[in-house]
Coordinates of C-alpha atoms and ligand atoms in Angstrom, one line a residue:
X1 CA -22.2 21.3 -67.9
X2 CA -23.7 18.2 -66.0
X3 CA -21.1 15.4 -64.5
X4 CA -21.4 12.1 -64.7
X5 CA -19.9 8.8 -64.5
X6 CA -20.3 6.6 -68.3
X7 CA -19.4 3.6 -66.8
X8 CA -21.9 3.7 -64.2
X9 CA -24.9 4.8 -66.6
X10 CA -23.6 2.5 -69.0
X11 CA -25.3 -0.2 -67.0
X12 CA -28.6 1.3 -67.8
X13 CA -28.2 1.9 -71.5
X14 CA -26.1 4.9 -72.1
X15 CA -24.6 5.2 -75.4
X16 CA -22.2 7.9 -76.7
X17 CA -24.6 10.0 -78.8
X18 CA -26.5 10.5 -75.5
X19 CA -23.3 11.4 -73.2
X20 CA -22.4 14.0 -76.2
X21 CA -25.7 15.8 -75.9
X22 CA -25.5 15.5 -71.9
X23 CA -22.2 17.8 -72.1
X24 CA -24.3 20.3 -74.2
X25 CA -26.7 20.6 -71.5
X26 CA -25.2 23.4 -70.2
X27 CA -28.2 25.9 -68.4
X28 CA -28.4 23.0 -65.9
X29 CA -26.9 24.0 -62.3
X30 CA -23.7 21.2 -61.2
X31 CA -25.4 19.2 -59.0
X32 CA -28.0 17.7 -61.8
X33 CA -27.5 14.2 -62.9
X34 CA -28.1 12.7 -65.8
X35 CA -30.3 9.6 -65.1
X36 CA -33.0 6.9 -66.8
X37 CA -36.4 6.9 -66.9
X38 CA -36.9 3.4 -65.6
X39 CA -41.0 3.6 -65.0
X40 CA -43.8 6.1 -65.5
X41 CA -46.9 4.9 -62.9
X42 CA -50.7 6.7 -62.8
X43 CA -48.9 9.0 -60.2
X44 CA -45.3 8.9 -60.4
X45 CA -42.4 8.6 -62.6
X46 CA -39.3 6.6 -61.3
X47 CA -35.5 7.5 -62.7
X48 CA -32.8 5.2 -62.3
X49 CA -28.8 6.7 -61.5
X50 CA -27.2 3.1 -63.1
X51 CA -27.1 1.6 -58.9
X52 CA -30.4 2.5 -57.8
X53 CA -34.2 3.3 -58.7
X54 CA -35.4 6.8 -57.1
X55 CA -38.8 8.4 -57.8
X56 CA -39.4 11.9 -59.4
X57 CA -41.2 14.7 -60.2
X58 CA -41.0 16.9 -63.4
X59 CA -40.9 20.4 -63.1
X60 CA -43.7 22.1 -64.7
X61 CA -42.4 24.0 -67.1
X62 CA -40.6 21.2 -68.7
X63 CA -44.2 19.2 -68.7
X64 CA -45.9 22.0 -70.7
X65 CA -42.8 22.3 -72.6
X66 CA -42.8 18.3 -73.5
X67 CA -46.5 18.1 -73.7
X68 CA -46.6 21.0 -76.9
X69 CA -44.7 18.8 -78.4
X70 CA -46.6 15.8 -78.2
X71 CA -43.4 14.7 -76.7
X72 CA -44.2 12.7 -72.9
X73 CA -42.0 11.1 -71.0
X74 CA -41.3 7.2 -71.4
X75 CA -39.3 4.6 -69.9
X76 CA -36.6 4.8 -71.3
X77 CA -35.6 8.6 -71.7
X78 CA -32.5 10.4 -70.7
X79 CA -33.3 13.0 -68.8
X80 CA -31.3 15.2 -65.8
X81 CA -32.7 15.9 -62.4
X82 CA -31.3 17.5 -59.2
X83 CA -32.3 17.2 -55.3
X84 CA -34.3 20.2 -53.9
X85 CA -33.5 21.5 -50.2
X86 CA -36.2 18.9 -49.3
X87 CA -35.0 16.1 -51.1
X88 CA -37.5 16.2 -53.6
X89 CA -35.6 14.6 -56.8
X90 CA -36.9 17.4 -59.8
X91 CA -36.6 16.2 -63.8
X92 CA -35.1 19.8 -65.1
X93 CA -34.4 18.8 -69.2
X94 CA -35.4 15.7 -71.1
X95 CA -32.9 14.5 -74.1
X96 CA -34.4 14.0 -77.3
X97 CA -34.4 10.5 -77.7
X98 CA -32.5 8.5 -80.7
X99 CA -35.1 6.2 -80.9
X100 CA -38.8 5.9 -79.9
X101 CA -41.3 3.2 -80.7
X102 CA -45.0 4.4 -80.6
X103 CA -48.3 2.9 -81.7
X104 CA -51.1 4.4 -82.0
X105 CA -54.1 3.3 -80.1
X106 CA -57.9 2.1 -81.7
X107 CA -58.7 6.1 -80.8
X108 CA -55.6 7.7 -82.8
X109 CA -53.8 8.6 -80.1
X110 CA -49.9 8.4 -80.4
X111 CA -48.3 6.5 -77.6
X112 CA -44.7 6.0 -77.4
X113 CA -43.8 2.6 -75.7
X114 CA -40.3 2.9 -74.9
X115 CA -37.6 5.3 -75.9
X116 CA -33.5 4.7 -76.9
X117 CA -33.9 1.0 -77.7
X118 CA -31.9 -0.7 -79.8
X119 CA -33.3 -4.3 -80.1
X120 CA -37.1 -5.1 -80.0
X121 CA -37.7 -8.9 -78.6
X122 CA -40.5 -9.3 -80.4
X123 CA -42.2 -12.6 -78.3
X124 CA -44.8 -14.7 -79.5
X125 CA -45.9 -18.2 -78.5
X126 CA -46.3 -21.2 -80.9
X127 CA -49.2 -22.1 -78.8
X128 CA -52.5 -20.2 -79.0
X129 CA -50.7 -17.3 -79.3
X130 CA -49.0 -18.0 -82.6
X131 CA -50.4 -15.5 -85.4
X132 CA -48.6 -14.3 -88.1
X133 CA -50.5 -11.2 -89.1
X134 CA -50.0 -9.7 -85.6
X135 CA -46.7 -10.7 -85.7
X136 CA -46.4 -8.2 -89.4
X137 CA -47.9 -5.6 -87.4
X138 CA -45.2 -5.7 -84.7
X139 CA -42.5 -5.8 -86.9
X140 CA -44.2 -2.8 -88.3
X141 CA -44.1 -0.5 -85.9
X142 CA -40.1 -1.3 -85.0
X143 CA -38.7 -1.0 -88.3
X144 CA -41.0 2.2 -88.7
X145 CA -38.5 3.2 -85.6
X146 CA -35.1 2.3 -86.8
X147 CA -35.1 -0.5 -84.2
X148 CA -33.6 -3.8 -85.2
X149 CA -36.3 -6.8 -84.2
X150 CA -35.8 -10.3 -83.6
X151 CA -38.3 -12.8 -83.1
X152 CA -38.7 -15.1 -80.2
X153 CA -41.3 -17.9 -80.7
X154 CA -41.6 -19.2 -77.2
X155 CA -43.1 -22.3 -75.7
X156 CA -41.6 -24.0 -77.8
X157 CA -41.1 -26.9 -75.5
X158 CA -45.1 -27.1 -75.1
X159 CA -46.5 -26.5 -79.1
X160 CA -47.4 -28.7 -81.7
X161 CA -45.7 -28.7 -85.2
X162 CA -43.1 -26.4 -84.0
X163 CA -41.1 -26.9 -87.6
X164 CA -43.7 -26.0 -89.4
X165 CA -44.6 -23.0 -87.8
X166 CA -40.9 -22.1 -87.9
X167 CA -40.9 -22.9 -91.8
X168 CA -43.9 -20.5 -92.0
X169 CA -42.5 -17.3 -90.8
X170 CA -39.4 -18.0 -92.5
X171 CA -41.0 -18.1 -95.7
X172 CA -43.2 -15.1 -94.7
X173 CA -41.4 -12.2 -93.1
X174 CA -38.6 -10.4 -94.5
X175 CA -35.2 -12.6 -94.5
X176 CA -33.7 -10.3 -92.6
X177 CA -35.4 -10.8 -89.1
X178 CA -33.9 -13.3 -87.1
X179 CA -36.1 -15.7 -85.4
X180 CA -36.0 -18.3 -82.8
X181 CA -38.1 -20.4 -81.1
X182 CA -37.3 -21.1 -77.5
X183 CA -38.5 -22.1 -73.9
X184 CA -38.0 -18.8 -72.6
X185 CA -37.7 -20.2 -68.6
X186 CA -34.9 -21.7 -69.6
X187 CA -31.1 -20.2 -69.6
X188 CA -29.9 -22.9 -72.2
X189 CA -32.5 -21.8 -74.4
X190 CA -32.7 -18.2 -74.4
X191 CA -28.7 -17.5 -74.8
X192 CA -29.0 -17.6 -78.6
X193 CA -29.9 -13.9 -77.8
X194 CA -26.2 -12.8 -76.7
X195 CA -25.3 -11.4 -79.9
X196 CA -27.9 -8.5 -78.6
X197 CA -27.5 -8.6 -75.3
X198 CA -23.7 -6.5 -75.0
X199 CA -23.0 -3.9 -72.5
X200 CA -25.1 -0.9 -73.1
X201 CA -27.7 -2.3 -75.5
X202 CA -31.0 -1.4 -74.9
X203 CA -33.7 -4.1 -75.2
X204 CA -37.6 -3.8 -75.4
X205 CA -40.0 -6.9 -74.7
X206 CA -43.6 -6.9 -77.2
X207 CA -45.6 -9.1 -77.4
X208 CA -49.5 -10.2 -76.5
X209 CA -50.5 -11.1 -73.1
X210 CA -49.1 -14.6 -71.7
X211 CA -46.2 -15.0 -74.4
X212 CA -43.6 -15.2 -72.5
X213 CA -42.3 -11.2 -72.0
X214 CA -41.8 -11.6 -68.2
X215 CA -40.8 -14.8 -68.1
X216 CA -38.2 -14.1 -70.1
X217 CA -37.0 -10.9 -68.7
X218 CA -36.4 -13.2 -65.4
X219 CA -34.4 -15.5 -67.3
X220 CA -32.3 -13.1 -68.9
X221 CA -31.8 -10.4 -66.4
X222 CA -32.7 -12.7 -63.3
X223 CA -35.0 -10.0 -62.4
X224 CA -38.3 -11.4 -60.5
X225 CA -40.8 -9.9 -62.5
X226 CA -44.1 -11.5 -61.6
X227 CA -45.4 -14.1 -64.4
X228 CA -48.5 -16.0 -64.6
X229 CA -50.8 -18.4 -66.1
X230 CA -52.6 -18.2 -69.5
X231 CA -56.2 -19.0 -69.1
X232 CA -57.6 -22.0 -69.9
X233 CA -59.1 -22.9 -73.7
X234 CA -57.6 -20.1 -75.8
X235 CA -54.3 -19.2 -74.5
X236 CA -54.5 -15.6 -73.6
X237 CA -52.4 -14.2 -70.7
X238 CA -54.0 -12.3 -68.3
X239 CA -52.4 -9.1 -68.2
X240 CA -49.8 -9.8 -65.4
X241 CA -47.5 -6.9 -66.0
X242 CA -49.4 -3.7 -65.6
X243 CA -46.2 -0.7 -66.4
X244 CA -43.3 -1.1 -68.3
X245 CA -40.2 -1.3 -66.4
X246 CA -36.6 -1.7 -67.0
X247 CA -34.1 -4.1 -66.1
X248 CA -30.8 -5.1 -65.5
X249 CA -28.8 -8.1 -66.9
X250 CA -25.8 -9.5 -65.9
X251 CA -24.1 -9.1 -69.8
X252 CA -24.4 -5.1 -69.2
X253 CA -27.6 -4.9 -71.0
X254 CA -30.8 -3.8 -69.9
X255 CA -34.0 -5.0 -70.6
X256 CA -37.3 -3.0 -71.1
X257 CA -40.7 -5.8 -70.0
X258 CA -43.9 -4.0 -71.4
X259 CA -47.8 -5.1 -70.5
X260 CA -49.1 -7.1 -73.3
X261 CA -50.9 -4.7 -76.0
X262 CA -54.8 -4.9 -76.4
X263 CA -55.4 -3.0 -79.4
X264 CA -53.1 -0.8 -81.7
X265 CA -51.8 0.3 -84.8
X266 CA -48.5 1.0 -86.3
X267 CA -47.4 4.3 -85.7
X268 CA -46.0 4.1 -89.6
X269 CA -46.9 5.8 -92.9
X270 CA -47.1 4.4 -96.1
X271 CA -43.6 4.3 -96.9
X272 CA -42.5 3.2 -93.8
X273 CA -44.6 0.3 -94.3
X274 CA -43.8 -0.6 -97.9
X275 CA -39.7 -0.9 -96.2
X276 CA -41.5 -3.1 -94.1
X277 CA -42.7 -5.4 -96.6
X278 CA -39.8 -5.0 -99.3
X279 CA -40.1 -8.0 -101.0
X280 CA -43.5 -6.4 -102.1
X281 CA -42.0 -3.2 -102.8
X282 CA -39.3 -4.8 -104.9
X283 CA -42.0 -6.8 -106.6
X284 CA -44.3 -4.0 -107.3
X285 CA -41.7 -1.5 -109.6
X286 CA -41.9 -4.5 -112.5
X287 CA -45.9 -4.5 -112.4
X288 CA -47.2 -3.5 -115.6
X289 CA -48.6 -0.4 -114.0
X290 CA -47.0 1.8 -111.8
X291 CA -50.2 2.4 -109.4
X292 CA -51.0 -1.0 -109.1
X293 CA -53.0 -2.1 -106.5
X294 CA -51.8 -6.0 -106.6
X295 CA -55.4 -7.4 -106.5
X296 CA -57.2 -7.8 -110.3
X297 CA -54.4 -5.7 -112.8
X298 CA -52.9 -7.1 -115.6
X299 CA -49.1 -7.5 -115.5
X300 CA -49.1 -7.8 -111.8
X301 CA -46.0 -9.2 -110.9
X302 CA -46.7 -9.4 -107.0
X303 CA -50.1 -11.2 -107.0
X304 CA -49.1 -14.6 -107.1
X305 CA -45.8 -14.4 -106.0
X306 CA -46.7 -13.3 -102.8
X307 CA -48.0 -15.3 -99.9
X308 CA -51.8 -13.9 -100.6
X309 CA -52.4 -13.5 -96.6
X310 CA -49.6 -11.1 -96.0
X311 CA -50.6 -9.2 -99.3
X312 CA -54.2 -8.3 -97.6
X313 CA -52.1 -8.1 -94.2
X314 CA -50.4 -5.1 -95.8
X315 CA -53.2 -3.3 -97.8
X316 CA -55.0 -3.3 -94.2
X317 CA -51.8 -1.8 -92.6
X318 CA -52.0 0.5 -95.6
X319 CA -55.7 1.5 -94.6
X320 CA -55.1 1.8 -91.0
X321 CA -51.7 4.0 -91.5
X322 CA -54.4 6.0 -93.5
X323 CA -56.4 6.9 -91.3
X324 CA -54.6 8.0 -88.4
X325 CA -55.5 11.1 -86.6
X326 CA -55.4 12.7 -83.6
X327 CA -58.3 14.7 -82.5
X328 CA -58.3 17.8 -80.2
X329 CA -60.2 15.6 -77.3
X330 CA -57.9 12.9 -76.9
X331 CA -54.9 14.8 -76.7
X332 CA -56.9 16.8 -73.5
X333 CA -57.2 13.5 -72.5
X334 CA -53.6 12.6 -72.4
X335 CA -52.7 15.8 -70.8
X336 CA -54.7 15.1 -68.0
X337 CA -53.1 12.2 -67.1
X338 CA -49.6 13.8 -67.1
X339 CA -51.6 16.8 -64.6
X340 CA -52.1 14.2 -62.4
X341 CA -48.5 13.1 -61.7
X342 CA -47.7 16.7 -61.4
X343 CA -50.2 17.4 -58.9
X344 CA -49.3 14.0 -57.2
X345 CA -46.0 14.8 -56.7
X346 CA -46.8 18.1 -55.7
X347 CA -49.3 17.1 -53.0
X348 CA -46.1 14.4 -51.7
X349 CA -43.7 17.5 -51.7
X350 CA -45.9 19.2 -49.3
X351 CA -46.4 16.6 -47.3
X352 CA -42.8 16.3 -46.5
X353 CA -41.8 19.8 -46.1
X354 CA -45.0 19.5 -43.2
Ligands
GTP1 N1 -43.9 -24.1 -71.2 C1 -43.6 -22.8 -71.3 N2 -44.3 -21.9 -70.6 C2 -44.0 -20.6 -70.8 C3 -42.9 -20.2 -71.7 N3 -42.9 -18.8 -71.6 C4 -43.8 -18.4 -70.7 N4 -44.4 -19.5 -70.2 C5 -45.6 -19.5 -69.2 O1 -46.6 -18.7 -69.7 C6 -47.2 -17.9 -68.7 C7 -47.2 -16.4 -69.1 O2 -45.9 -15.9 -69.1 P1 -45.5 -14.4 -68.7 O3 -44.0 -14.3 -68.8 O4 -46.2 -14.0 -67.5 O5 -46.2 -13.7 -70.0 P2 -46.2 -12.1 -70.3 O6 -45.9 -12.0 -71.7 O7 -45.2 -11.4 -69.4 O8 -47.7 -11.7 -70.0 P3 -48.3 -10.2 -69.6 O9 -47.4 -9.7 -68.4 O10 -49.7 -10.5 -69.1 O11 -48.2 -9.3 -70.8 C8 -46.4 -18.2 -67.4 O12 -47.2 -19.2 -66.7 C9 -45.1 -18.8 -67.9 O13 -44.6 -19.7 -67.0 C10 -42.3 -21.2 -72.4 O14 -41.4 -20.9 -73.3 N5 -42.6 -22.5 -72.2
MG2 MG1 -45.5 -9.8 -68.1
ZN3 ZN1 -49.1 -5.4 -108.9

């Protein structure tokens, strides 16, 4: 059985289902500790013990072990580790998470962003930034993960015709999905989030480049995660945050900042998506014909009734869920990656022991 203190790991996150499957752990030797992911790098993985951040190395078995599966490690994860005679710190079992939100990538690929989350902050300015399609997409992929989202329209002290862009979503997205629109540098502001925000929630930041992830992070957590300016004329960030990381705020929750996304899909299937969009789903069993496509049918019901963008918002999310596919190449590619940090931390280990 592996030890170890809940109130200390419940600064980072931990939640009883995950202490329950901890005690089954029980080929692990007495000394292993069960600890955080807190940041995967190009060449090294760092685990956090609930007082401090230490990097790691997996041991290889459990690599080829989690990468048959499909299964990599993310911040996020529970997983337990132990010292070596040389102090190397070694990940020795990984604990299937509760929750994992993945996307998949223009190529297919599967990527999970962040494991054991509770909330998604789902941040999007009311500047440039402000795009309700994306914004469907987002909430796609979290609800596809059993992960409640809330929507934070930022710069909201800096945008035009704030009320109406509020009155927008409201009318749009499902009326479920809370959504506010704050300045996100700004304590006053951003503490309408406390309802989510309790001891041992887990919290992950999406949202494009330049909305306002970091910057709120800081706010929330004071962490002092480096922010900076959106370029000039069309409002995109500039990729300040380059790895997810996680972080601690003072309420006892923790807080996962992510690099804005380029370009992905939902990792959701078709009926994931239609609980994504329910009001069409509801709609669409009183439609004349049962395989209607809501676009020229008789009797349509949802045609019309529908706000006509987020109809062909969701037949594209239909498309794209589709055609997802993994081929043999790209998951080669991913393994190599996860080689690397093996070999990495190998090469380090010798390096001491020298
Ligand atoms: N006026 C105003 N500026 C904001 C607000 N939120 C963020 N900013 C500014 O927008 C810029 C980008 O903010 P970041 O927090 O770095 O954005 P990010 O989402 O972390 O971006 P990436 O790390 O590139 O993904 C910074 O200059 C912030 O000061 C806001 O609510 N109001
Ligand atoms: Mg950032
Ligand atoms: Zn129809």
């Amino acid at each position: 059985m592996i030890a170890f203190d809940f109130a200390q790991l419940r600064l980072i996150g931990l939640q009883q289902a995950i202490a329950g499957a901890a005690t089954q752990l029980d080929t692990l030797s007495p000394a292993a500790q069960l600890m955080r992911v807190s940041a995967v790098h190009r060449d090294s993985i760092l685990v956090h013990d609930g007082i401090l951040e230490h990097q790691a190395q997996i041991m290889p078995p459990l690599l080829h072990e989690l990468l048959a599966l499909d299964n990599i490690l993310t911040v996020g994860d529970w997983i337990a580790a132990e010292h070596d005679l040389h102090g190397t710190l070694w990940i020795r079992a990984h604990l299937s998470p509760a929750t994992q939100i993945a996307r998949r990538g223009n190529d297919g690929r599967r990527q999970v962003l962040a494991s054991n989350v509770d909330t998604a902050l789902l941040v999007m300015g009311l500047d440039a930034d402000f795009n309700p399609r994306r914004l469907e997409r987002y909430l796609a992929i979290v609800l596809a993960s059993q992960v409640s989202p809330v929507v934070v329209l930022s710069k909201a002290d800096v945008a035009d015709d704030v009320g109406g862009k509020l009155t927008q979503l409201k009318l749009r997205l499902p009326r479920h999905v809370p959504l506010f629109a704050v300045d996100t540098r700004h304590a006053y502001d951003v503490a309408i989030l406390e309802p989510w925000l309790g001891a041992g929630q887990t919290l992950v930041l999406l949202g494009s480049s330049g909305a306002g992830k970091s910057s709120l992070t800081n706010t929330l957590c004071a962490a002092d995660q480096p922010t900076n300016g959106v370029r000039h004329g069309d409002g995109r960030g500039r990729h300040t945050t380059t790895a997810r990381s996680l972080h601690l705020c003072s309420s006892g929750a923790c807080i996962i900042d992510t690099p804005g996304l380029r370009s992905w899909r939902a990792d959701a299937d078709a009926d994931t998506l239609a609980a994504t969009f329910d009001d069409i789903a509801a709609l669409a069993s009183t439609c004349k014909f049962r395989d209607c496509r809501h676009t020229s049918e008789p009797g349509c019901q949802v045609r019309g009734a529908i706000d006509a963008d987020r109809l062909r918002n969701y037949h594209k999310l239909l498309r794209d869920a589709q055609r997802i596919e993994v081929t043999p190449l790209e998951r080669i590619a991913a393994r190599a990656k996860w080689k690397t940090i093996l070999k990495a931390g190998l090469e380090r280990g010798k390096d001491k022991r020298r």
